Amino acid sequence: MKITMIGTGYVGLVTGTCFAEFGHHVVCVDKDQNKIKTLQAGEIPIYEPGLDSLVLKNSREGRLTFTSELAKAVSEADAIFMAVGTPSSRRGDGYADLTYIYEASRDIAPHLNGYTVIVDKSTVPVGTARQVARIIKETNAMAHFDIASNPEFLREGAAISDFMRPDRVVIGVESAQAESVLRDIYKPLFLQETPIVKTDIETAELTKYAANAFLAAKISFINEIALLCDTLGADVVALAKGIGMDGRIGKKFLHPGPGYGGSCFPKDTLALMRIAQEHGQNLRIVEAAVEVNAAQKAKMVKKIRDVVGGSEAGKTIAILGLTFKPETDDMRDAPAITILPALLEKGANIKAHDPQGINEAKKYLPVGVYYAQDAYDACEGADAVVLMTEWNQYRALDLDRVGKIMREKIFIDLRNVYEPERMKEKGFKYIGVGRS
């Protein structure tokens, strides 16, 4: 199967590479010529474990190519996947900005040649596929194509595994021919009996938003319960284990922390709220999840401030982890973007470290942050250390060494990585989330 991927961002690059690994011939197209040159040189512009070796392998074997030349890539394709960005609108109203989707639709339309399936891979509001079809028809009345929706469910840091061994594949189609093409593309997954969930196009578009909103609500729920545990003297880790063993609830996404971030949950929950409001509905649970998440980040600032004596002015605070989650360099809506500026504004000295995210962090964080060489450099002379992101490198710190190089032995664990009793034995004042 010949596949063209429009966009070489996170979703496009991972999806295109994995399709090539399936055995398809994939051309990844992007207007950014510098990015294309970088990829052609074998350099990966994002950090995702295992992606670099997979790109190199499939490029060498001739199944994966990168280009900024759209015409040939489109005209020879059996299926075209749209994987361009759909960020929140710059107006700040929560709506998804579909500029890139619509531009890509106009760009590909003149070059369509023979029957082609146009697939929305990006997360888009309900009705977007219909608009894409309208734009293509208006631009090229002779085009022979079907439109489809195939939402992605990739976790940053585990995207290759998620693609190769997915829980399910959702395809929204309205013709047997389009369904046949998509089933052929995903045929390598049949051997492991991956469920293919076939729906209409609108249901597929909504499924991705609903999934992300549900997970966001689950995170916000456990964060609220953690705050209650702090107040009542209960242990949220034991509580989460107790409720997570219930098969109706499940243990995943019951880990309290400083709030969710990343490229999906923040923008997708807001977009889903706007979709509902446009149609006269209010999604009160989703709205509450968004409010709780915003409040959680502010409450983490207060937690840090209270622990260091009520004022962070003049205090040196070590921050371990800046990205929104481990195994990624993604800083989009990371809790650090909210928490660190608030501490800096009140006079704190910030020494931060992250295994992969420092270059990205510099784009988001204000001047004044010291970027440490490693975790111990960050902790040197610190009045408190805040574990912000649970990278594996931070799970087994030499606590004796950390205690010796800190000015004050205060350890604020926003991911509940360490056990309170062990930290107490090591002489630390230890504060977790929901673990008084």
Coordinates of C-alpha atoms in Angstrom, one line a residue:
M1 CA 0.0 0.0 0.0
K2 CA 1.3 3.5 -0.9
I3 CA 0.6 5.9 2.0
T4 CA 1.3 9.7 2.1
M5 CA 1.5 11.3 5.5
I6 CA 0.8 15.1 5.6
G7 CA 2.7 16.5 8.5
T8 CA 5.8 15.3 10.2
G9 CA 5.0 16.3 13.8
Y10 CA 4.7 13.9 16.6
V11 CA 1.6 12.0 15.3
G12 CA 2.7 12.1 11.6
L13 CA 6.2 11.0 12.2
V14 CA 5.3 8.1 14.5
T15 CA 2.4 6.9 12.4
G16 CA 4.3 7.1 9.1
T17 CA 7.3 5.3 10.5
C18 CA 5.1 2.5 12.0
F19 CA 3.2 2.1 8.8
A20 CA 6.5 1.7 7.0
E21 CA 7.5 -1.0 9.6
F22 CA 4.2 -2.8 8.7
G23 CA 5.7 -3.0 5.2
H24 CA 3.8 -0.2 3.4
H25 CA 5.6 2.5 1.3
V26 CA 5.3 5.8 3.2
V27 CA 6.1 9.3 2.0
C28 CA 6.0 11.9 4.8
V29 CA 5.4 15.4 3.5
D30 CA 6.0 18.7 5.3
K31 CA 6.2 22.3 4.2
D32 CA 9.0 22.9 6.6
Q33 CA 12.0 22.2 4.4
N34 CA 14.5 22.5 7.3
K35 CA 12.6 19.7 9.1
I36 CA 12.6 17.6 6.0
K37 CA 16.3 18.0 5.5
T38 CA 16.9 17.1 9.1
L39 CA 14.8 13.9 8.7
Q40 CA 16.5 13.0 5.4
A41 CA 19.8 13.3 7.3
G42 CA 18.6 10.8 9.8
E43 CA 18.1 13.2 12.7
I44 CA 14.8 13.1 14.7
P45 CA 13.4 16.5 15.8
I46 CA 11.5 15.1 18.7
Y47 CA 12.4 12.7 21.5
E48 CA 10.5 9.4 21.5
P49 CA 12.2 6.2 22.7
G50 CA 12.9 3.9 19.8
L51 CA 11.7 6.2 17.1
D52 CA 15.2 7.1 15.8
S53 CA 16.3 3.5 15.2
L54 CA 12.9 2.7 13.5
V55 CA 13.2 5.7 11.2
L56 CA 16.7 4.8 10.2
K57 CA 15.8 1.2 9.6
N58 CA 12.9 1.9 7.3
S59 CA 14.6 4.7 5.5
R60 CA 17.5 2.4 4.7
E61 CA 15.2 -0.3 3.5
G62 CA 13.4 2.1 1.2
R63 CA 10.0 2.1 2.7
L64 CA 10.1 5.5 4.4
T65 CA 11.0 8.8 2.6
F66 CA 10.6 12.5 3.5
T67 CA 9.9 15.3 1.1
S68 CA 8.5 18.8 0.8
E69 CA 7.2 18.0 -2.8
L70 CA 3.5 17.4 -2.4
A71 CA 2.3 16.7 -5.9
K72 CA 4.0 13.4 -6.6
A73 CA 3.4 12.1 -3.1
V74 CA -0.3 12.8 -3.3
S75 CA -0.9 11.6 -6.9
E76 CA 0.7 8.2 -6.2
A77 CA -1.0 7.5 -2.9
D78 CA -3.7 4.9 -2.1
A79 CA -4.4 6.7 1.2
I80 CA -3.5 10.1 2.5
F81 CA -3.3 10.6 6.3
M82 CA -3.8 14.2 7.5
A83 CA -1.6 14.6 10.6
V84 CA -1.2 18.3 10.9
G85 CA -1.5 20.3 14.1
T86 CA -4.9 21.2 15.6
P87 CA -3.9 23.5 18.5
S88 CA -6.2 25.5 20.6
S89 CA -7.3 28.7 18.9
R90 CA -5.0 31.7 19.5
R91 CA -8.2 33.6 20.6
G92 CA -8.0 31.7 23.8
D93 CA -11.6 30.5 23.6
G94 CA -10.8 26.7 23.6
Y95 CA -11.9 26.0 20.0
A96 CA -9.6 23.9 17.9
D97 CA -7.7 25.8 15.2
L98 CA -8.4 23.9 12.0
T99 CA -6.3 26.2 9.8
Y100 CA -3.7 23.6 9.0
I101 CA -6.3 20.9 8.2
Y102 CA -8.1 23.1 5.8
E103 CA -4.9 24.3 4.2
A104 CA -3.7 20.8 3.7
S105 CA -7.1 19.9 2.1
R106 CA -6.8 22.6 -0.5
D107 CA -3.1 21.7 -1.1
I108 CA -3.7 18.0 -1.9
A109 CA -7.0 18.4 -3.9
P110 CA -5.5 19.4 -7.3
H111 CA -3.1 16.4 -7.2
L112 CA -5.5 13.6 -6.4
N113 CA -5.2 10.9 -9.1
G114 CA -7.5 7.9 -9.1
Y115 CA -9.4 6.6 -6.0
T116 CA -7.8 7.8 -2.8
V117 CA -8.9 7.5 0.9
I118 CA -8.4 10.8 2.7
V119 CA -8.0 10.1 6.4
D120 CA -8.1 12.5 9.3
K121 CA -5.5 11.3 11.8
S122 CA -5.4 14.6 13.7
T123 CA -7.7 15.2 16.6
V124 CA -10.5 17.2 15.1
P125 CA -14.0 18.4 16.1
V126 CA -17.1 16.5 14.9
G127 CA -17.9 17.6 11.4
T128 CA -14.3 18.3 10.3
A129 CA -14.1 15.4 7.9
R130 CA -17.3 16.7 6.1
Q131 CA -15.6 20.1 5.7
V132 CA -12.5 18.5 4.4
A133 CA -14.6 16.6 1.8
R134 CA -16.4 19.9 0.8
I135 CA -13.1 21.8 0.4
I136 CA -11.6 19.0 -1.8
K137 CA -14.7 18.8 -4.0
E138 CA -14.8 22.6 -4.4
T139 CA -11.1 22.6 -5.4
N140 CA -11.2 19.6 -7.6
A141 CA -14.6 18.5 -8.8
M142 CA -13.2 15.5 -10.6
A143 CA -11.5 14.0 -7.6
H144 CA -12.4 10.4 -6.8
F145 CA -12.1 9.9 -3.1
D146 CA -13.6 8.9 0.2
I147 CA -13.1 10.6 3.5
A148 CA -12.4 8.7 6.8
S149 CA -11.6 9.3 10.4
N150 CA -8.9 7.3 12.2
P151 CA -8.0 8.9 15.5
E152 CA -4.7 8.2 17.2
F153 CA -4.3 7.0 20.7
L154 CA -0.6 7.4 21.2
R155 CA 1.0 8.1 24.6
E156 CA 4.1 10.1 24.4
G157 CA 7.0 8.1 25.7
A158 CA 5.3 4.8 24.7
A159 CA 4.1 5.7 21.2
I160 CA 5.8 2.9 19.3
S161 CA 4.5 0.2 21.6
D162 CA 1.0 1.8 21.5
F163 CA 1.0 1.8 17.7
M164 CA 2.3 -1.8 17.3
R165 CA 0.2 -3.3 20.1
P166 CA -2.9 -1.0 20.4
D167 CA -5.9 -1.7 22.5
R168 CA -8.1 -1.0 19.4
V169 CA -8.1 0.8 16.1
V170 CA -11.1 3.1 15.4
I171 CA -12.0 3.7 11.8
G172 CA -14.9 6.0 10.8
V173 CA -16.0 5.3 7.3
E174 CA -19.1 5.5 5.1
S175 CA -18.1 3.3 2.2
A176 CA -17.1 -0.4 1.9
Q177 CA -14.2 0.6 -0.3
A178 CA -12.7 3.0 2.3
E179 CA -13.2 0.4 5.0
S180 CA -11.4 -2.2 2.9
V181 CA -8.4 0.1 2.3
L182 CA -8.0 0.9 6.0
R183 CA -8.4 -2.7 7.0
D184 CA -5.6 -3.6 4.5
I185 CA -3.4 -0.9 6.0
Y186 CA -3.9 -2.3 9.5
K187 CA -3.8 -5.9 8.4
P188 CA -0.5 -6.7 10.2
L189 CA -2.3 -6.1 13.5
F190 CA -4.8 -8.9 12.7
L191 CA -2.3 -11.6 13.8
Q192 CA -2.5 -10.3 17.4
E193 CA -6.3 -10.0 17.1
T194 CA -6.4 -6.2 17.6
P195 CA -10.0 -5.1 17.5
I196 CA -11.0 -2.9 14.6
V197 CA -13.9 -0.7 15.8
K198 CA -15.8 0.5 12.7
T199 CA -18.1 3.5 13.2
D200 CA -19.6 6.3 11.2
I201 CA -17.3 9.3 10.7
E202 CA -18.8 11.5 13.4
T203 CA -18.6 8.8 16.1
A204 CA -14.9 8.3 15.3
E205 CA -14.2 12.0 15.5
L206 CA -15.9 12.2 18.9
T207 CA -14.3 9.0 20.3
K208 CA -10.9 10.6 20.7
Y209 CA -12.2 13.6 22.5
A210 CA -14.4 11.4 24.8
A211 CA -11.4 9.1 25.6
N212 CA -9.1 12.0 26.6
A213 CA -11.8 13.8 28.6
F214 CA -12.6 10.6 30.6
L215 CA -8.9 10.1 31.4
A216 CA -8.5 13.8 32.3
A217 CA -11.5 13.5 34.6
K218 CA -10.0 10.5 36.3
I219 CA -6.7 12.4 36.9
S220 CA -8.6 15.4 38.3
F221 CA -10.7 13.1 40.5
I222 CA -7.7 11.4 42.2
N223 CA -6.0 14.8 42.6
E224 CA -9.1 16.1 44.5
I225 CA -9.1 12.9 46.6
A226 CA -5.4 13.4 47.3
L227 CA -6.1 16.9 48.7
L228 CA -8.8 15.4 50.9
C229 CA -6.3 12.8 52.1
D230 CA -3.9 15.6 53.0
T231 CA -6.6 17.2 55.1
L232 CA -7.8 14.0 56.8
G233 CA -4.4 12.3 57.3
A234 CA -5.2 9.5 54.9
D235 CA -2.8 7.9 52.3
V236 CA -3.9 8.4 48.7
V237 CA -1.5 5.7 47.4
A238 CA -3.1 3.0 49.5
L239 CA -6.5 4.4 48.7
A240 CA -5.8 4.4 44.9
K241 CA -4.7 0.8 45.2
G242 CA -7.9 0.0 47.1
I243 CA -10.2 1.4 44.5
G244 CA -8.1 0.5 41.5
M245 CA -8.5 -3.2 42.1
D246 CA -12.1 -2.8 41.3
G247 CA -12.4 -3.9 37.7
R248 CA -15.1 -1.3 37.1
I249 CA -12.5 1.5 38.0
G250 CA -9.1 0.1 37.1
K251 CA -5.7 1.1 38.5
K252 CA -4.5 3.3 35.6
F253 CA -4.6 7.1 35.8
L254 CA -5.0 7.0 39.6
H255 CA -1.7 8.6 40.4
P256 CA -2.0 12.1 41.9
G257 CA 0.4 14.8 41.0
P258 CA 0.7 18.5 40.1
G259 CA -2.0 18.3 37.3
Y260 CA -2.1 16.9 33.8
G261 CA -0.4 18.6 30.8
G262 CA 0.9 17.7 27.3
S263 CA -0.4 18.2 23.8
C264 CA -3.8 16.4 24.2
F265 CA -5.6 16.6 27.5
P266 CA -5.6 20.4 28.0
K267 CA -6.6 21.3 24.4
D268 CA -9.0 18.3 23.9
T269 CA -11.0 18.9 27.0
L270 CA -11.5 22.5 26.1
A271 CA -12.4 21.7 22.5
L272 CA -14.9 19.1 23.7
M273 CA -16.6 21.6 26.0
R274 CA -16.9 24.1 23.1
I275 CA -18.3 21.4 20.8
A276 CA -21.0 20.6 23.3
Q277 CA -21.8 24.2 24.0
E278 CA -22.2 24.9 20.3
H279 CA -24.9 22.3 20.3
G280 CA -26.7 23.5 23.4
Q281 CA -25.1 21.1 25.9
N282 CA -22.9 21.5 29.0
L283 CA -20.4 18.8 29.9
R284 CA -20.3 19.6 33.6
I285 CA -17.9 16.7 34.5
V286 CA -15.5 17.8 31.9
E287 CA -15.8 21.4 32.9
A288 CA -15.1 20.4 36.5
A289 CA -12.0 18.3 35.5
V290 CA -10.6 21.4 33.7
E291 CA -11.2 23.6 36.7
V292 CA -9.7 21.1 39.1
N293 CA -6.6 20.7 36.9
A294 CA -6.0 24.4 36.8
A295 CA -6.5 24.7 40.6
Q296 CA -4.2 21.8 41.2
K297 CA -1.2 23.6 39.8
A298 CA -1.8 26.6 41.9
K299 CA -2.2 24.4 45.0
M300 CA 1.2 22.9 44.3
V301 CA 2.7 26.4 44.4
K302 CA 1.1 26.9 47.8
K303 CA 2.3 23.5 49.0
I304 CA 5.9 24.4 48.1
R305 CA 5.6 27.8 49.7
D306 CA 4.2 26.5 52.9
V307 CA 6.8 23.8 53.3
V308 CA 9.7 26.2 52.9
G309 CA 8.3 28.4 55.7
G310 CA 5.6 30.5 54.1
S311 CA 7.7 32.5 51.7
E312 CA 10.0 31.3 48.9
A313 CA 11.8 34.6 48.7
G314 CA 15.6 34.0 48.8
K315 CA 15.1 30.2 48.9
T316 CA 16.9 27.9 46.5
I317 CA 14.6 25.3 45.1
A318 CA 15.8 22.4 43.1
I319 CA 13.3 21.1 40.4
L320 CA 13.7 17.6 39.2
G321 CA 11.8 17.1 35.9
L322 CA 10.3 19.8 33.7
T323 CA 8.4 17.9 30.9
F324 CA 4.7 17.1 31.5
K325 CA 5.6 13.4 31.7
P326 CA 8.8 11.2 31.5
E327 CA 10.2 9.8 28.3
T328 CA 9.4 12.9 26.2
D329 CA 10.8 16.4 25.6
D330 CA 7.3 17.9 25.4
M331 CA 6.8 20.9 27.5
R332 CA 3.3 21.8 26.3
D333 CA 1.1 22.7 29.2
A334 CA 3.5 21.0 31.6
P335 CA 2.9 21.9 35.3
A336 CA 6.3 23.4 35.4
I337 CA 5.2 26.2 33.1
T338 CA 2.7 27.3 35.8
I339 CA 4.6 26.5 38.9
L340 CA 8.1 27.8 38.2
P341 CA 7.2 31.3 37.1
A342 CA 5.0 31.7 40.2
L343 CA 8.0 30.8 42.5
L344 CA 10.4 33.0 40.6
E345 CA 8.1 35.9 40.8
K346 CA 8.1 35.7 44.6
G347 CA 11.9 35.7 44.8
A348 CA 12.9 32.0 44.6
N349 CA 16.1 30.8 43.0
I350 CA 15.3 27.9 40.7
K351 CA 17.8 25.2 39.8
A352 CA 16.2 22.8 37.4
H353 CA 17.1 19.6 35.6
D354 CA 15.4 17.4 33.1
P355 CA 17.0 14.5 31.1
Q356 CA 15.5 15.5 27.8
G357 CA 13.4 18.7 28.1
I358 CA 15.9 21.5 28.9
N359 CA 16.1 22.8 25.3
E360 CA 12.3 22.9 25.1
A361 CA 11.9 24.3 28.6
K362 CA 14.0 27.3 27.7
K363 CA 11.3 28.3 25.2
Y364 CA 8.6 28.3 27.8
L365 CA 10.2 29.3 31.1
P366 CA 11.3 32.8 32.0
V367 CA 14.9 34.0 32.2
G368 CA 16.4 33.3 35.6
V369 CA 16.2 29.5 35.8
Y370 CA 19.5 27.8 36.3
Y371 CA 19.6 24.6 34.2
A372 CA 21.6 22.0 36.1
Q373 CA 23.9 19.3 34.6
D374 CA 22.3 16.6 36.6
A375 CA 20.0 16.0 39.6
Y376 CA 22.8 16.4 42.1
D377 CA 24.0 19.7 40.5
A378 CA 20.4 20.9 40.9
C379 CA 20.3 19.8 44.6
E380 CA 23.6 21.4 45.5
G381 CA 22.9 24.1 48.1
A382 CA 19.1 23.8 47.8
D383 CA 16.7 24.6 50.6
A384 CA 14.2 22.2 49.1
V385 CA 14.0 19.7 46.2
V386 CA 10.7 19.3 44.2
L387 CA 10.3 16.1 42.2
M388 CA 8.1 17.4 39.4
T389 CA 8.3 14.6 36.8
E390 CA 8.9 11.0 37.6
W391 CA 11.8 10.2 35.2
N392 CA 13.5 6.9 36.0
Q393 CA 16.7 8.8 36.8
Y394 CA 15.0 10.3 39.8
R395 CA 13.6 7.1 41.2
A396 CA 16.8 5.8 42.9
L397 CA 18.7 9.0 43.9
D398 CA 21.6 8.6 46.3
L399 CA 19.6 10.1 49.2
D400 CA 22.7 10.3 51.5
R401 CA 24.5 12.3 48.8
V402 CA 21.4 14.5 48.2
G403 CA 21.1 15.2 52.0
K404 CA 24.7 16.2 52.3
I405 CA 24.8 18.7 49.5
M406 CA 21.4 20.4 50.3
R407 CA 21.2 23.3 52.7
E408 CA 17.9 22.1 54.2
K409 CA 16.8 18.5 53.8
I410 CA 13.3 19.2 52.5
F411 CA 12.0 16.8 49.8
I412 CA 8.7 17.7 48.1
D413 CA 7.6 14.7 46.0
L414 CA 4.8 15.8 43.7
R415 CA 4.7 12.3 42.1
N416 CA 4.8 10.1 45.3
V417 CA 7.8 8.2 44.0
Y418 CA 9.4 7.8 47.4
E419 CA 8.1 6.1 50.6
P420 CA 7.6 8.6 53.5
E421 CA 9.0 6.2 56.1
R422 CA 12.3 5.7 54.2
M423 CA 12.7 9.5 53.6
K424 CA 12.1 10.1 57.3
E425 CA 14.8 7.5 58.1
K426 CA 17.2 9.4 55.9
G427 CA 16.5 12.6 57.8
F428 CA 14.4 14.4 55.2
K429 CA 11.3 16.4 55.8
Y430 CA 9.2 14.6 53.2
I431 CA 6.0 15.9 51.7
G432 CA 4.0 14.0 49.0
V433 CA 0.6 14.6 47.5
G434 CA -2.1 13.1 49.6
R435 CA 0.4 11.3 51.9
S436 CA 0.5 13.2 55.2

